PDB file of C-alpha atoms in Angstrom:
ATOM      1  CA  MET U1340      53.681 -78.420  26.002  1.00  0.00           C
ATOM      2  CA  GLU U1341      53.070 -78.898  22.242  1.00  0.00           C
ATOM      3  CA  GLN U1342      49.467 -79.821  22.882  1.00  0.00           C
ATOM      4  CA  HIS U1343      48.942 -76.607  25.031  1.00  0.00           C
ATOM      5  CA  ARG U1344      50.427 -74.562  22.206  1.00  0.00           C
ATOM      6  CA  THR U1345      48.255 -76.102  19.561  1.00  0.00           C
ATOM      7  CA  ARG U1346      44.982 -75.424  21.621  1.00  0.00           C
ATOM      8  CA  ALA U1347      45.559 -71.784  22.181  1.00  0.00           C
ATOM      9  CA  PRO U1348      45.353 -70.950  18.482  1.00  0.00           C
ATOM     10  CA  ASP U1349      42.367 -72.975  18.182  1.00  0.00           C
ATOM     11  CA  ARG U1350      40.634 -70.977  20.960  1.00  0.00           C
ATOM     12  CA  ASP U1351      41.610 -67.650  19.413  1.00  0.00           C
ATOM     13  CA  ALA U1352      40.186 -68.821  16.090  1.00  0.00           C
ATOM     14  CA  HIS U1353      37.026 -69.989  17.638  1.00  0.00           C
ATOM     15  CA  ARG U1354      36.630 -66.652  19.529  1.00  0.00           C
ATOM     16  CA  ASP U1355      37.238 -64.610  16.342  1.00  0.00           C
ATOM     17  CA  ALA U1356      34.570 -66.633  14.516  1.00  0.00           C
ATOM     18  CA  HIS U1357      32.021 -66.201  17.231  1.00  0.00           C
ATOM     19  CA  ARG U1358      32.673 -62.298  17.245  1.00  0.00           C
ATOM     20  CA  ASP U1359      32.196 -62.152  13.461  1.00  0.00           C
ATOM     21  CA  ALA U1360      28.953 -64.140  13.717  1.00  0.00           C
ATOM     22  CA  ARG U1361      27.570 -61.676  16.364  1.00  0.00           C
ATOM     23  CA  GLN U1362      28.569 -58.729  14.228  1.00  0.00           C
ATOM     24  CA  ASP U1363      26.859 -60.290  11.192  1.00  0.00           C
ATOM     25  CA  ALA U1364      23.735 -60.829  13.238  1.00  0.00           C
ATOM     26  CA  ARG U1365      23.674 -57.254  14.472  1.00  0.00           C
ATOM     27  CA  GLN U1366      24.017 -56.053  10.919  1.00  0.00           C
ATOM     28  CA  ASP U1367      21.218 -58.236   9.681  1.00  0.00           C
ATOM     29  CA  ALA U1368      18.931 -57.057  12.548  1.00  0.00           C
ATOM     30  CA  ARG U1369      19.644 -53.439  11.568  1.00  0.00           C
ATOM     31  CA  ARG U1370      18.748 -54.092   8.034  1.00  0.00           C
ATOM     32  CA  ASP U1371      15.500 -55.813   8.758  1.00  0.00           C
ATOM     33  CA  THR U1372      14.233 -53.142  11.208  1.00  0.00           C
ATOM     34  CA  PRO U1373      12.461 -50.249   9.298  1.00  0.00           C
ATOM     35  CA  PRO U1374      13.854 -46.744   9.839  1.00  0.00           C
ATOM     36  CA  LEU U1375      11.989 -44.566  12.264  1.00  0.00           C
ATOM     37  CA  PRO U1376       9.951 -41.679  10.871  1.00  0.00           C
ATOM     38  CA  PRO U1377      11.663 -38.154  11.249  1.00  0.00           C
ATOM     39  CA  GLN U1378      10.468 -36.527  14.336  1.00  0.00           C
ATOM     40  CA  PRO U1379       9.763 -32.805  14.282  1.00  0.00           C
ATOM     41  CA  GLY U1380      12.572 -30.877  15.922  1.00  0.00           C
ATOM     42  CA  PRO U1381      12.308 -27.481  17.615  1.00  0.00           C
ATOM     43  CA  GLU U1382      13.327 -25.605  14.250  1.00  0.00           C
ATOM     44  CA  ARG U1383      10.821 -27.516  12.213  1.00  0.00           C
ATOM     45  CA  SER U1384       7.897 -27.109  14.571  1.00  0.00           C
ATOM     46  CA  ARG U1385       8.657 -23.222  14.531  1.00  0.00           C
ATOM     47  CA  ARG U1386       8.408 -23.153  10.846  1.00  0.00           C
ATOM     48  CA  GLU U1387       5.185 -25.093  10.427  1.00  0.00           C
ATOM     49  CA  PRO U1388       2.265 -22.831  10.564  1.00  0.00           C
ATOM     50  CA  ARG U1389      -0.334 -23.416  13.426  1.00  0.00           C
ATOM     51  CA  PRO U1390      -3.719 -24.405  12.322  1.00  0.00           C
ATOM     52  CA  ALA U1391      -6.404 -21.738  12.918  1.00  0.00           C
ATOM     53  CA  PRO U1392      -8.914 -22.316  15.669  1.00  0.00           C
ATOM     54  CA  ALA U1393     -12.084 -23.970  14.566  1.00  0.00           C
ATOM     55  CA  GLY U1394     -14.359 -21.307  16.151  1.00  0.00           C
ATOM     56  CA  ARG U1395     -12.908 -18.429  14.117  1.00  0.00           C
ATOM     57  CA  GLY U1396     -13.701 -17.692  10.431  1.00  0.00           C
ATOM     58  CA  PRO U1397     -11.382 -16.401   7.714  1.00  0.00           C
ATOM     59  CA  ALA U1398      -9.379 -13.092   8.406  1.00  0.00           C
ATOM     60  CA  PRO U1399     -11.309 -10.121   7.347  1.00  0.00           C
ATOM     61  CA  LEU U1400     -10.054  -8.453   4.089  1.00  0.00           C
ATOM     62  CA  PRO U1401      -8.458  -4.963   4.421  1.00  0.00           C
ATOM     63  CA  ALA U1402     -10.895  -2.032   3.850  1.00  0.00           C
ATOM     64  CA  ARG U1403     -10.447  -0.377   0.476  1.00  0.00           C
ATOM     65  CA  LYS U1404      -9.288   3.043   0.596  1.00  0.00           C
ATOM     66  CA  MET U1405     -10.904   5.869  -1.256  1.00  0.00           C
ATOM     67  CA  PRO U1406      -8.937   7.434  -4.117  1.00  0.00           C
ATOM     68  CA  ASN U1407      -6.835  10.201  -2.913  1.00  0.00           C
ATOM     69  CA  PRO U1408      -4.909  11.651  -5.849  1.00  0.00           C
ATOM     70  CA  ARG U1409      -2.552  14.603  -5.702  1.00  0.00           C
ATOM     71  CA  LEU U1410      -2.693  17.199  -8.378  1.00  0.00           C
ATOM     72  CA  THR U1411      -0.237  19.923  -9.132  1.00  0.00           C
ATOM     73  CA  GLY U1412      -1.454  23.497  -9.658  1.00  0.00           C
ATOM     74  CA  LEU U1413      -1.603  23.124 -13.351  1.00  0.00           C
ATOM     75  CA  GLY U1414      -3.260  19.707 -12.883  1.00  0.00           C
ATOM     76  CA  ALA U1415      -5.905  21.099 -10.639  1.00  0.00           C
ATOM     77  CA  GLY U1416      -6.692  23.876 -13.171  1.00  0.00           C
ATOM     78  CA  LEU U1417      -7.098  21.255 -16.030  1.00  0.00           C
ATOM     79  CA  PHE U1418      -9.150  19.062 -14.002  1.00  0.00           C
ATOM     80  CA  GLY U1419     -11.551  21.755 -12.976  1.00  0.00           C
ATOM     81  CA  SER U1420     -11.848  23.145 -16.383  1.00  0.00           C
ATOM     82  CA  ALA U1421     -12.310  19.858 -18.061  1.00  0.00           C
ATOM     83  CA  LEU U1422     -14.923  18.726 -15.638  1.00  0.00           C
ATOM     84  CA  MET U1423     -16.837  22.004 -15.802  1.00  0.00           C
ATOM     85  CA  CYS U1424     -16.891  21.785 -19.611  1.00  0.00           C
ATOM     86  CA  VAL U1425     -18.370  18.288 -19.415  1.00  0.00           C
ATOM     87  CA  LEU U1426     -20.863  19.333 -16.808  1.00  0.00           C
ATOM     88  CA  GLY U1427     -21.817  22.418 -18.862  1.00  0.00           C
ATOM     89  CA  GLY U1428     -22.317  20.166 -21.911  1.00  0.00           C
ATOM     90  CA  LEU U1429     -24.602  17.831 -19.907  1.00  0.00           C
ATOM     91  CA  ASP U1430     -26.456  20.745 -18.515  1.00  0.00           C
ATOM     92  CA  GLN U1431     -27.146  22.021 -21.912  1.00  0.00           C
ATOM     93  CA  LEU U1432     -28.382  18.561 -23.192  1.00  0.00           C
ATOM     94  CA  LEU U1433     -30.369  17.560 -20.169  1.00  0.00           C
ATOM     95  CA  PHE U1434     -31.649  20.751 -18.570  1.00  0.00           C
ATOM     96  CA  GLY U1435     -31.685  23.267 -21.392  1.00  0.00           C
ATOM     97  CA  ALA U1436     -28.606  25.235 -20.349  1.00  0.00           C
ATOM     98  CA  SER U1437     -29.856  26.019 -16.755  1.00  0.00           C
ATOM     99  CA  LEU U1438     -27.384  28.317 -15.065  1.00  0.00           C
ATOM    100  CA  THR U1439     -28.760  27.423 -11.628  1.00  0.00           C
ATOM    101  CA  VAL U1440     -27.903  23.683 -12.301  1.00  0.00           C
ATOM    102  CA  TYR U1441     -24.591  24.744 -13.578  1.00  0.00           C
ATOM    103  CA  GLY U1442     -23.887  26.705 -10.318  1.00  0.00           C
ATOM    104  CA  VAL U1443     -24.956  23.861  -8.064  1.00  0.00           C
ATOM    105  CA  LEU U1444     -22.581  21.543 -10.062  1.00  0.00           C
ATOM    106  CA  PHE U1445     -19.741  23.957  -9.638  1.00  0.00           C
ATOM    107  CA  LEU U1446     -19.649  23.556  -5.808  1.00  0.00           C
ATOM    108  CA  PRO U1447     -18.597  19.847  -5.667  1.00  0.00           C
ATOM    109  CA  VAL U1448     -15.926  20.506  -8.349  1.00  0.00           C
ATOM    110  CA  CYS U1449     -14.409  23.091  -6.254  1.00  0.00           C
ATOM    111  CA  LEU U1450     -14.413  20.905  -3.307  1.00  0.00           C
ATOM    112  CA  LEU U1451     -12.739  18.034  -5.080  1.00  0.00           C
ATOM    113  CA  THR U1452     -10.187  20.313  -6.450  1.00  0.00           C
ATOM    114  CA  ALA U1453      -9.285  21.675  -3.173  1.00  0.00           C
ATOM    115  CA  LEU U1454      -9.159  18.133  -1.549  1.00  0.00           C
ATOM    116  CA  TRP U1455      -6.975  16.806  -4.243  1.00  0.00           C
ATOM    117  CA  VAL U1456      -4.361  19.417  -4.779  1.00  0.00           C
ATOM    118  CA  ARG U1457      -0.937  18.817  -3.387  1.00  0.00           C
ATOM    119  CA  ASP U1458       0.085  20.205   0.030  1.00  0.00           C
ATOM    120  CA  ALA U1459       2.729  22.322  -1.607  1.00  0.00           C
ATOM    121  CA  GLU U1460       0.314  23.972  -3.790  1.00  0.00           C
ATOM    122  CA  LEU U1461      -2.709  24.538  -1.830  1.00  0.00           C
ATOM    123  CA  LEU U1462      -2.961  28.103  -2.766  1.00  0.00           C
ATOM    124  CA  SER U1463      -3.700  27.221  -6.434  1.00  0.00           C
ATOM    125  CA  ALA U1464      -7.157  25.761  -5.706  1.00  0.00           C
ATOM    126  CA  PRO U1465      -8.974  28.987  -4.962  1.00  0.00           C
ATOM    127  CA  VAL U1466      -7.190  30.626  -8.014  1.00  0.00           C
ATOM    128  CA  VAL U1467      -8.287  27.858 -10.657  1.00  0.00           C
ATOM    129  CA  ALA U1468     -11.815  27.838  -9.323  1.00  0.00           C
ATOM    130  CA  PRO U1469     -13.009  30.953 -11.184  1.00  0.00           C
ATOM    131  CA  ILE U1470     -11.102  30.012 -14.337  1.00  0.00           C
ATOM    132  CA  ALA U1471     -12.903  26.610 -14.381  1.00  0.00           C
ATOM    133  CA  PHE U1472     -16.226  28.280 -13.941  1.00  0.00           C
ATOM    134  CA  SER U1473     -15.632  30.610 -16.866  1.00  0.00           C
ATOM    135  CA  VAL U1474     -14.397  27.897 -19.175  1.00  0.00           C
ATOM    136  CA  GLY U1475     -17.418  25.725 -18.274  1.00  0.00           C
ATOM    137  CA  LEU U1476     -19.781  28.527 -19.088  1.00  0.00           C
ATOM    138  CA  LEU U1477     -18.958  28.462 -22.861  1.00  0.00           C
ATOM    139  CA  PRO U1478     -21.417  25.810 -23.761  1.00  0.00           C
ATOM    140  CA  VAL U1479     -24.103  27.151 -21.382  1.00  0.00           C
ATOM    141  CA  ALA U1480     -24.056  30.800 -21.984  1.00  0.00           C
ATOM    142  CA  ALA U1481     -26.698  32.035 -24.391  1.00  0.00           C
ATOM    143  CA  GLY U1482     -25.480  34.153 -27.416  1.00  0.00           C
ATOM    144  CA  GLY U1483     -25.524  34.255 -31.133  1.00  0.00           C
ATOM    145  CA  ASN U1484     -23.347  32.437 -33.659  1.00  0.00           C
ATOM    146  CA  GLY U1485     -20.569  35.105 -33.629  1.00  0.00           C
ATOM    147  CA  ILE U1486     -17.687  35.459 -31.279  1.00  0.00           C
ATOM    148  CA  GLY U1487     -18.763  38.849 -30.040  1.00  0.00           C
ATOM    149  CA  ALA U1488     -22.210  37.445 -29.158  1.00  0.00           C
ATOM    150  CA  ARG U1489     -20.623  34.465 -27.378  1.00  0.00           C
ATOM    151  CA  LEU U1490     -18.415  36.734 -25.372  1.00  0.00           C
ATOM    152  CA  MET U1491     -21.439  39.053 -24.475  1.00  0.00           C
ATOM    153  CA  GLY U1492     -23.365  35.839 -23.399  1.00  0.00           C
ATOM    154  CA  LEU U1493     -20.319  34.796 -21.250  1.00  0.00           C
ATOM    155  CA  VAL U1494     -20.121  38.157 -19.540  1.00  0.00           C
ATOM    156  CA  THR U1495     -23.785  38.336 -18.858  1.00  0.00           C
ATOM    157  CA  ALA U1496     -23.791  34.714 -17.374  1.00  0.00           C
ATOM    158  CA  LEU U1497     -20.775  35.571 -15.182  1.00  0.00           C
ATOM    159  CA  ALA U1498     -22.648  38.801 -13.895  1.00  0.00           C
ATOM    160  CA  THR U1499     -25.877  36.869 -13.190  1.00  0.00           C
ATOM    161  CA  GLN U1500     -24.179  33.910 -11.613  1.00  0.00           C
ATOM    162  CA  VAL U1501     -21.555  35.623  -9.571  1.00  0.00           C
ATOM    163  CA  GLY U1502     -23.018  34.240  -6.446  1.00  0.00           C
ATOM    164  CA  TRP U1503     -22.268  30.638  -7.340  1.00  0.00           C
ATOM    165  CA  LEU U1504     -18.765  31.740  -8.464  1.00  0.00           C
ATOM    166  CA  TYR U1505     -18.099  33.332  -4.984  1.00  0.00           C
ATOM    167  CA  GLY U1506     -19.564  30.515  -3.212  1.00  0.00           C
ATOM    168  CA  GLY U1507     -17.406  27.782  -4.970  1.00  0.00           C
ATOM    169  CA  THR U1508     -14.331  29.993  -4.665  1.00  0.00           C
ATOM    170  CA  LEU U1509     -14.949  30.471  -0.922  1.00  0.00           C
ATOM    171  CA  LEU U1510     -15.565  26.793  -0.360  1.00  0.00           C
ATOM    172  CA  ALA U1511     -12.315  25.977  -2.082  1.00  0.00           C
ATOM    173  CA  ALA U1512     -10.519  28.640   0.159  1.00  0.00           C
ATOM    174  CA  LEU U1513     -12.128  27.173   3.315  1.00  0.00           C
ATOM    175  CA  THR U1514     -11.067  23.586   2.445  1.00  0.00           C
ATOM    176  CA  VAL U1515      -7.509  24.730   1.620  1.00  0.00           C
ATOM    177  CA  LEU U1516      -7.380  26.603   4.915  1.00  0.00           C
ATOM    178  CA  GLY U1517      -8.424  23.536   6.889  1.00  0.00           C
ATOM    179  CA  ARG U1518      -5.914  21.386   5.198  1.00  0.00           C
ATOM    180  CA  GLY U1519      -3.223  23.902   5.871  1.00  0.00           C
ATOM    181  CA  LEU U1520      -4.130  24.071   9.573  1.00  0.00           C
ATOM    182  CA  ARG U1521      -3.954  20.367   9.787  1.00  0.00           C
ATOM    183  CA  LEU U1522      -0.715  20.122   8.096  1.00  0.00           C
ATOM    184  CA  ALA U1523       0.716  22.757  10.570  1.00  0.00           C
ATOM    185  CA  ALA U1524      -0.610  20.874  13.454  1.00  0.00           C
ATOM    186  CA  ALA U1525       0.919  17.643  12.286  1.00  0.00           C
ATOM    187  CA  ARG U1526       4.304  19.228  11.761  1.00  0.00           C
ATOM    188  CA  ARG U1527       4.220  20.514  15.382  1.00  0.00           C
ATOM    189  CA  ARG U1528       3.413  17.116  16.781  1.00  0.00           C
ATOM    190  CA  ASN U1529       6.156  15.358  14.664  1.00  0.00           C
ATOM    191  CA  PRO U1530       8.895  17.909  14.058  1.00  0.00           C
ATOM    192  CA  VAL U1531      11.464  16.737  11.450  1.00  0.00           C
ATOM    193  CA  ARG U1532      14.754  16.586  13.013  1.00  0.00           C
ATOM    194  CA  ARG U1533      17.531  17.858  10.634  1.00  0.00           C
ATOM    195  CA  PRO U1534      20.994  16.728  10.963  1.00  0.00           C
ATOM    196  CA  PRO U1535      23.459  19.350  12.240  1.00  0.00           C
ATOM    197  CA  ALA U1536      25.324  21.120   9.469  1.00  0.00           C
ATOM    198  CA  ARG U1537      28.986  19.976   9.147  1.00  0.00           C
ATOM    199  CA  ARG U1538      31.486  22.728   9.638  1.00  0.00           C
ATOM    200  CA  ASP U1539      34.510  22.893   7.279  1.00  0.00           C
ATOM    201  CA  PRO U1540      37.724  22.756   9.140  1.00  0.00           C
ATOM    202  CA  SER U1541      39.628  25.954   8.686  1.00  0.00           C
TER     203      SER U1541
END
C-alpha cells in the first residue's frame, strides 16, 4: 500500500511536467511563426478608391462659365456712363470724334447693361441708356472752349444722333422684356410655396 501511494504522486508530477513542456513548445512555435499580413475587410475595401480603367483618360475639366454680374439700378447707370466716357475718349483719339462710331459702340453697351442688371431692377436699364449716351458725348461733341459752346455742341450731337439713341434704348428695352418673360415663365413652372400663415389664438 505504501508503494502504491508513493507512485501516484510521481505519476501526477510527471503528467504536470509533460503538460508544461507542451505548453512551452506551443508558445515557442507561436513566437517563431511570423504574423500574417492584415487582410482587407469589407469596410476597408469600400473606402479604398477603385483604380480607373486603363482605356479612359483623365476626367474632363468643368467648363468655365462666362461672367454674369448683377448690377443695381445705380450700378447700371454708373457702368454705362463710365464705359461710354471711355469709348468717347477713344473715339476722339482714334477716329477724330466720329459720331457714327460712337453710335455703333453705344449699342453693345446698352445690351450689356440690360443683361447684367438685377432681376428686381430690370426697368432701370432703358432709363440709364439715354443718360449714358449723353454723358459719353461730352468728349466727342464739337464746340468751343466755353461752357455754353460745349452745351450747344452736346445738344447738336443729340439732335443729329437721335437714331442711335433710340436704337440703343429700344435694344435695352427689348432685352429687359425678354428677361422678364423668361422669369415669369420660370416662376410659373416652379411656384414658390409659402408656408400657411399662423393664426393667433383668440
